[in-house]
CSV table of C-alpha atoms in Angstrom, one decimal:
chain,number,residue,atom,x,y,z
A,1,MET,CA,28.5,-27.5,3.7
A,2,THR,CA,27.2,-31.0,3.3
A,3,VAL,CA,23.9,-30.8,5.7
A,4,GLY,CA,21.1,-34.0,5.7
A,5,VAL,CA,18.4,-35.3,8.0
A,6,ALA,CA,17.3,-38.8,9.2
A,7,LEU,CA,13.5,-39.5,8.2
A,8,ASN,CA,11.2,-40.8,10.7
A,9,ALA,CA,8.0,-41.9,9.5
A,10,SER,CA,7.7,-44.9,11.8
A,11,ASP,CA,3.9,-43.3,13.3
A,12,ALA,CA,2.8,-42.3,10.4
A,13,PRO,CA,-0.7,-44.2,8.5
A,14,ASN,CA,1.7,-45.2,5.7
A,15,GLN,CA,5.8,-45.1,6.2
A,16,VAL,CA,6.7,-44.9,2.6
A,17,ASP,CA,3.6,-41.8,2.2
A,18,ALA,CA,4.8,-40.6,4.7
A,19,THR,CA,9.2,-40.7,3.7
A,20,VAL,CA,7.9,-39.5,0.1
A,21,GLN,CA,6.6,-35.9,1.9
A,22,LEU,CA,8.4,-35.3,4.5
A,23,ALA,CA,11.5,-36.2,2.3
A,24,GLN,CA,10.6,-33.8,-0.6
A,25,GLU,CA,10.1,-31.3,1.9
A,26,ALA,CA,13.2,-31.1,3.5
A,27,ALA,CA,14.4,-31.1,-0.1
A,28,ASP,CA,12.4,-28.0,-0.7
A,29,PHE,CA,14.1,-26.6,2.8
A,30,GLY,CA,17.6,-26.7,0.8
A,31,VAL,CA,18.5,-29.9,3.0
A,32,THR,CA,21.2,-32.0,0.6
A,33,SER,CA,21.0,-35.9,1.5
A,34,ALA,CA,18.2,-37.4,4.1
A,35,TRP,CA,19.5,-41.1,6.1
A,36,PHE,CA,16.9,-43.6,6.8
A,37,GLY,CA,17.4,-46.0,10.1
A,38,GLN,CA,17.3,-49.6,10.0
A,39,THR,CA,15.9,-52.0,12.6
A,40,PHE,CA,13.3,-54.8,11.9
A,41,GLY,CA,10.5,-52.4,10.1
A,42,ALA,CA,10.9,-50.9,6.9
A,43,ASP,CA,13.9,-51.5,4.7
A,44,SER,CA,16.2,-48.4,4.3
A,45,PRO,CA,17.8,-49.5,1.4
A,46,GLN,CA,13.6,-49.8,-0.5
A,47,LEU,CA,12.8,-46.9,1.0
A,48,ALA,CA,15.6,-44.7,0.6
A,49,ALA,CA,15.1,-45.7,-3.7
A,50,ILE,CA,12.0,-45.4,-3.5
A,51,VAL,CA,12.6,-41.4,-2.0
A,52,GLY,CA,14.9,-41.1,-4.6
A,53,ARG,CA,13.3,-41.8,-8.0
A,54,GLU,CA,10.2,-39.1,-5.7
A,55,VAL,CA,12.6,-36.4,-5.2
A,56,PRO,CA,15.2,-35.7,-7.3
A,57,GLY,CA,18.4,-34.7,-6.4
A,58,LEU,CA,17.8,-35.2,-3.2
A,59,GLN,CA,21.1,-37.8,-1.6
A,60,VAL,CA,20.0,-40.8,0.2
A,61,GLY,CA,21.3,-43.2,2.6
A,62,THR,CA,21.2,-46.2,4.7
A,63,SER,CA,22.0,-45.4,8.2
A,64,ALA,CA,22.6,-48.1,9.2
A,65,ILE,CA,22.8,-52.0,7.9
A,66,PRO,CA,23.6,-54.2,10.8
A,67,VAL,CA,26.1,-56.6,9.3
A,68,PHE,CA,24.6,-59.7,11.5
A,69,GLY,CA,21.4,-61.8,9.9
A,70,ARG,CA,22.6,-60.5,6.4
A,71,HIS,CA,25.1,-61.2,3.9
A,72,PRO,CA,26.9,-59.1,1.7
A,73,LEU,CA,25.2,-61.2,-2.1
A,74,LEU,CA,22.2,-60.1,-0.5
A,75,VAL,CA,22.5,-56.4,0.4
A,76,SER,CA,25.0,-55.9,-2.4
A,77,SER,CA,21.5,-56.5,-5.0
A,78,GLN,CA,19.9,-54.1,-2.3
A,79,ALA,CA,22.2,-51.3,-2.8
A,80,GLN,CA,22.9,-51.2,-6.4
A,81,THR,CA,19.2,-51.2,-7.2
A,82,ALA,CA,18.5,-48.1,-5.3
A,83,GLN,CA,21.9,-47.2,-6.7
A,84,ALA,CA,19.8,-47.7,-10.1
A,85,ALA,CA,17.1,-46.1,-9.1
A,86,THR,CA,18.3,-43.4,-7.7
A,87,HIS,CA,21.2,-42.6,-10.4
A,88,GLY,CA,24.5,-42.6,-8.3
A,89,ARG,CA,22.5,-40.8,-5.0
A,90,TYR,CA,22.3,-43.4,-2.3
A,91,HIS,CA,24.9,-44.0,0.1
A,92,LEU,CA,25.2,-47.5,2.0
A,93,GLY,CA,25.6,-48.0,5.7
A,94,LEU,CA,27.0,-50.9,7.6
A,95,ALA,CA,26.9,-51.4,11.2
A,96,LEU,CA,27.8,-53.6,13.7
A,97,GLY,CA,24.7,-53.5,15.6
A,98,THR,CA,24.5,-54.8,19.2
A,99,LYS,CA,24.7,-57.7,21.3
A,100,LEU,CA,21.5,-57.5,22.7
A,101,LEU,CA,19.5,-57.1,19.5
A,102,THR,CA,21.5,-59.4,17.3
A,103,GLU,CA,21.2,-62.6,19.9
A,104,THR,CA,17.3,-61.5,20.7
A,105,GLY,CA,16.2,-60.9,17.3
A,106,PHE,CA,18.3,-63.1,15.2
A,107,GLY,CA,19.1,-66.0,17.2
A,108,LEU,CA,22.7,-65.8,16.6
A,109,PRO,CA,25.4,-65.3,18.3
A,110,PHE,CA,26.9,-61.2,19.2
A,111,GLU,CA,30.3,-63.1,18.1
A,112,ARG,CA,33.7,-61.8,16.3
A,113,PRO,CA,32.1,-58.8,15.1
A,114,ILE,CA,35.3,-57.2,14.3
A,115,ALA,CA,36.1,-59.4,11.9
A,116,ARG,CA,32.9,-60.5,10.1
A,117,LEU,CA,32.6,-56.8,9.4
A,118,ARG,CA,36.7,-57.1,7.6
A,119,GLU,CA,34.8,-59.8,6.1
A,120,PHE,CA,31.5,-58.9,5.5
A,121,LEU,CA,33.3,-55.6,3.9
A,122,THR,CA,35.2,-57.5,2.0
A,123,ALA,CA,33.2,-59.1,0.0
A,124,LEU,CA,31.1,-56.0,-0.7
A,125,ARG,CA,33.3,-53.8,-2.2
A,126,GLN,CA,34.3,-57.2,-4.6
A,127,LEU,CA,30.2,-56.7,-5.7
A,128,THR,CA,29.4,-53.3,-5.4
A,129,GLU,CA,32.7,-52.7,-7.2
A,130,THR,CA,32.4,-55.3,-9.7
A,131,GLY,CA,29.6,-57.1,-9.7
A,132,THR,CA,31.1,-60.4,-9.2
A,133,ALA,CA,32.8,-62.3,-5.3
A,134,ASP,CA,34.5,-64.9,-5.1
A,135,PHE,CA,35.5,-64.7,-1.4
A,136,HIS,CA,35.8,-67.6,1.2
A,137,GLY,CA,36.8,-66.6,5.2
A,138,GLU,CA,36.0,-67.7,8.5
A,139,LEU,CA,32.8,-66.3,8.5
A,140,LEU,CA,31.2,-65.8,5.4
A,141,THR,CA,31.4,-67.3,2.1
A,142,ALA,CA,30.4,-64.2,-1.3
A,143,ALA,CA,30.7,-66.1,-4.6
A,144,THR,CA,28.7,-65.4,-7.7
A,145,PRO,CA,28.1,-68.7,-9.9
A,146,LEU,CA,25.6,-66.2,-11.8
A,147,PRO,CA,26.2,-62.4,-12.7
A,148,ALA,CA,25.5,-59.7,-9.3
A,149,ARG,CA,26.2,-56.9,-11.8
A,150,VAL,CA,22.8,-54.7,-11.3
A,151,PRO,CA,22.4,-52.7,-14.6
A,152,GLY,CA,22.8,-48.8,-14.0
A,153,ALA,CA,24.9,-49.1,-10.9
A,154,GLU,CA,28.1,-49.0,-12.9
A,155,SER,CA,29.5,-45.9,-10.2
A,156,GLY,CA,29.4,-47.8,-7.6
A,157,VAL,CA,28.1,-47.5,-4.0
A,158,PRO,CA,29.8,-46.1,-1.3
A,159,LEU,CA,30.2,-48.0,1.4
A,160,LEU,CA,30.4,-46.3,5.3
A,161,VAL,CA,30.4,-47.8,8.5
A,162,ALA,CA,28.1,-46.3,11.5
A,163,ALA,CA,32.3,-46.9,13.1
A,164,MET,CA,33.4,-45.3,16.3
A,165,GLY,CA,36.0,-47.6,18.8
A,166,PRO,CA,39.3,-48.1,17.4
A,167,GLN,CA,39.4,-51.8,16.0
A,168,ALA,CA,36.1,-50.4,13.9
A,169,LEU,CA,37.6,-47.3,12.5
A,170,ARG,CA,40.8,-49.2,11.6
A,171,VAL,CA,38.2,-51.2,9.3
A,172,SER,CA,37.1,-49.1,8.0
A,173,GLY,CA,39.8,-46.9,7.4
A,174,GLU,CA,41.4,-50.1,5.0
A,175,LEU,CA,38.3,-51.2,3.3
A,176,ALA,CA,35.4,-48.5,3.9
A,177,ASP,CA,34.6,-44.7,2.5
A,178,GLY,CA,34.0,-43.3,5.8
A,179,ILE,CA,31.9,-43.8,8.6
A,180,LEU,CA,28.5,-42.9,10.5
A,181,PRO,CA,29.5,-42.0,14.2
A,182,TYR,CA,26.3,-41.5,16.7
A,183,LEU,CA,26.5,-39.4,20.0
A,184,ALA,CA,29.7,-38.9,18.9
A,185,GLY,CA,30.5,-35.1,19.9
A,186,PRO,CA,33.7,-32.5,18.4
A,187,ARG,CA,35.8,-33.0,20.9
A,188,ALA,CA,35.2,-37.3,20.6
A,189,LEU,CA,35.4,-36.8,16.9
A,190,ALA,CA,38.8,-34.5,16.5
A,191,ASP,CA,40.3,-36.0,19.8
A,192,HIS,CA,40.5,-39.7,19.4
A,193,ILE,CA,37.9,-40.6,16.2
A,194,VAL,CA,39.2,-38.3,12.7
A,195,PRO,CA,43.0,-39.4,13.4
A,196,ALA,CA,42.5,-43.5,14.3
A,197,LEU,CA,40.6,-43.3,11.0
A,198,THR,CA,42.1,-41.1,8.3
A,199,ALA,CA,45.9,-43.2,9.7
A,200,ALA,CA,44.3,-46.1,9.3
A,201,ALA,CA,42.8,-45.1,5.1
A,202,GLU,CA,46.8,-43.8,4.6
A,203,ALA,CA,48.3,-46.8,5.5
A,204,ALA,CA,46.0,-48.8,3.1
A,205,GLY,CA,46.6,-46.1,0.5
A,206,ARG,CA,42.9,-44.8,0.9
A,207,PRO,CA,41.7,-41.2,-0.3
A,208,ALA,CA,40.4,-39.5,2.9
A,209,PRO,CA,37.6,-40.9,4.4
A,210,ARG,CA,34.4,-39.0,4.9
A,211,ILE,CA,32.4,-39.0,7.6
A,212,VAL,CA,29.0,-38.2,8.6
A,213,ALA,CA,28.2,-37.4,11.4
A,214,LEU,CA,24.7,-38.0,13.1
A,215,VAL,CA,24.0,-35.7,15.9
A,216,PRO,CA,20.1,-35.1,17.5
A,217,GLY,CA,19.1,-31.9,17.6
A,218,VAL,CA,16.3,-29.9,16.5
A,219,VAL,CA,16.1,-25.9,17.2
A,220,THR,CA,13.6,-25.1,19.3
A,221,ASP,CA,12.5,-22.1,22.3
A,222,ASP,CA,11.5,-24.2,25.0
A,223,VAL,CA,14.9,-26.0,25.4
A,224,ASP,CA,14.6,-27.7,29.7
A,225,ALA,CA,11.5,-29.1,27.7
A,226,VAL,CA,12.7,-30.4,24.2
A,227,ARG,CA,16.2,-31.5,26.8
A,228,ALA,CA,14.3,-33.7,29.6
A,229,ARG,CA,12.1,-36.0,26.2
A,230,ALA,CA,15.2,-36.2,24.8
A,231,THR,CA,17.2,-36.5,27.9
A,232,GLU,CA,14.0,-40.1,27.4
A,233,ASN,CA,13.9,-41.0,24.5
A,234,LEU,CA,18.4,-41.2,24.5
A,235,ALA,CA,19.0,-43.2,27.6
A,236,PHE,CA,18.1,-46.6,25.6
A,237,TYR,CA,22.1,-45.8,24.2
A,238,GLU,CA,24.1,-45.8,27.3
A,239,GLN,CA,23.2,-49.4,28.0
A,240,PHE,CA,25.8,-50.2,25.1
A,241,PRO,CA,29.3,-49.5,25.8
A,242,SER,CA,30.4,-48.6,21.9
A,243,TYR,CA,28.2,-45.1,22.8
A,244,ALA,CA,28.8,-45.2,27.0
A,245,ARG,CA,32.6,-44.8,25.8
A,246,VAL,CA,32.3,-41.8,22.7
A,247,ILE,CA,29.8,-39.8,25.3
A,248,GLU,CA,32.8,-39.9,27.7
A,249,LEU,CA,35.2,-39.1,25.4
A,250,SER,CA,32.5,-36.5,23.9
A,251,GLY,CA,32.7,-34.9,27.8
A,252,GLY,CA,28.9,-36.2,27.9
A,253,ARG,CA,27.4,-37.9,30.7
A,254,ARG,CA,23.9,-38.6,29.2
A,255,ALA,CA,23.6,-39.2,26.2
A,256,ALA,CA,21.6,-36.5,25.8
A,257,ASP,CA,24.5,-34.6,26.2
A,258,LEU,CA,25.2,-34.4,23.1
A,259,ALA,CA,21.6,-33.4,20.9
A,260,VAL,CA,22.1,-29.7,20.1
A,261,ILE,CA,18.8,-27.8,21.3
A,262,GLY,CA,18.4,-24.3,21.3
A,263,ASP,CA,17.4,-21.4,19.0
A,264,GLU,CA,19.2,-21.0,15.1
A,265,LYS,CA,22.4,-19.7,16.7
A,266,THR,CA,23.0,-22.0,19.0
A,267,ALA,CA,22.0,-24.6,16.3
A,268,GLU,CA,24.7,-22.6,13.3
A,269,ALA,CA,27.9,-22.9,15.7
A,270,GLU,CA,27.1,-26.6,17.0
A,271,VAL,CA,27.1,-27.7,13.2
A,272,ARG,CA,30.9,-25.6,12.3
A,273,ARG,CA,32.3,-27.5,15.4
A,274,TYR,CA,31.8,-30.7,13.5
A,275,ARG,CA,32.7,-29.7,10.4
A,276,ASP,CA,35.8,-27.9,13.0
A,277,ALA,CA,36.2,-31.4,14.4
A,278,GLY,CA,36.9,-32.6,11.0
A,279,ALA,CA,33.0,-34.4,10.1
A,280,THR,CA,32.6,-34.1,6.4
A,281,GLU,CA,28.8,-34.2,6.6
A,282,VAL,CA,26.4,-33.6,9.8
A,283,VAL,CA,22.8,-35.4,9.5
A,284,PHE,CA,20.9,-34.1,12.1
A,285,SER,CA,18.4,-36.7,13.4
A,286,GLY,CA,15.1,-36.7,15.7
A,287,THR,CA,14.4,-33.1,14.2
A,288,GLU,CA,10.5,-34.2,14.9
A,289,ILE,CA,10.6,-34.3,19.0
A,290,ALA,CA,10.0,-30.7,19.9
A,291,GLY,CA,6.8,-30.8,16.9
A,292,GLU,CA,6.3,-30.0,13.6
A,293,ALA,CA,7.4,-26.0,13.3
A,294,ASP,CA,9.9,-26.8,15.3
A,295,ARG,CA,10.8,-29.8,12.6
A,296,ARG,CA,9.8,-27.3,10.2
A,297,ARG,CA,11.7,-24.5,11.6
A,298,THR,CA,15.1,-27.2,12.0
A,299,TRP,CA,14.9,-28.0,8.1
A,300,ARG,CA,14.8,-24.3,7.3
A,301,LEU,CA,18.2,-23.3,9.4
A,302,LEU,CA,20.0,-26.5,7.7
A,303,GLY,CA,18.6,-25.9,4.3
A,304,GLU,CA,20.5,-22.4,4.7
A,305,LEU,CA,23.3,-24.2,5.9
A,306,ALA,CA,24.1,-26.0,3.1
A,307,ARG,CA,23.3,-22.9,1.1
């Protein structure tokens, strides 16, 4: 069973140093992959490249870079460099982003996100697979008057998308290697997400897609207090229609209803429910919410499940 953790050391005195330490600890517990978010702080591909160099054998990934405010040529350079640094252990996640963060942060109109995702993936696939591109779309142009190949990254870069809605799933099935759903429970995966993604991949003649399910989760005995904290921390996502929809499809009312909080038996059962629903990989996020002791307790279980 492939099991990973999302690492967050943004409160540390030195985020890079702390992230490497956390990644080494995760690997020592037997966890197989480490994933890094992308907001306006640390550069996720750089973090992944550093961790991949410092912690041999650990798979590393970005989850996920919004396509607004970026360009395929630049993202390709970042991803290929991380792939060369890690000798083939880097996985690139992309996202549509949100209207709020796109328009507030970048000053860009959040228009035609699905069309932009399609064009971004098309150009990026050319770049990561061949080192060249000659793409001229409605929203993006990506051409290479100079070589764009990074030696050492010849194996290419797995492309994943934080897709959960019908249109994004269709594009991801056609053009990506898989998806990174978040706050999508087993019911939403089994009934809506996996069938739509798989059908799109089959229609495009692509291999069976990866489904890397990101799940808020922690092993703890202090269930009520941690659940209350998770409710507060995850409420941010409830304002976005895409998350509200998938939470409802999962049978939840609040985002925290999708958090896995309980003892080892509870967490193991939930991980297996995700796998039974079609997830090829399960990644726990927010494992630091209950403190260091419970974080380590969570990672110990995930490492055992990965063996």
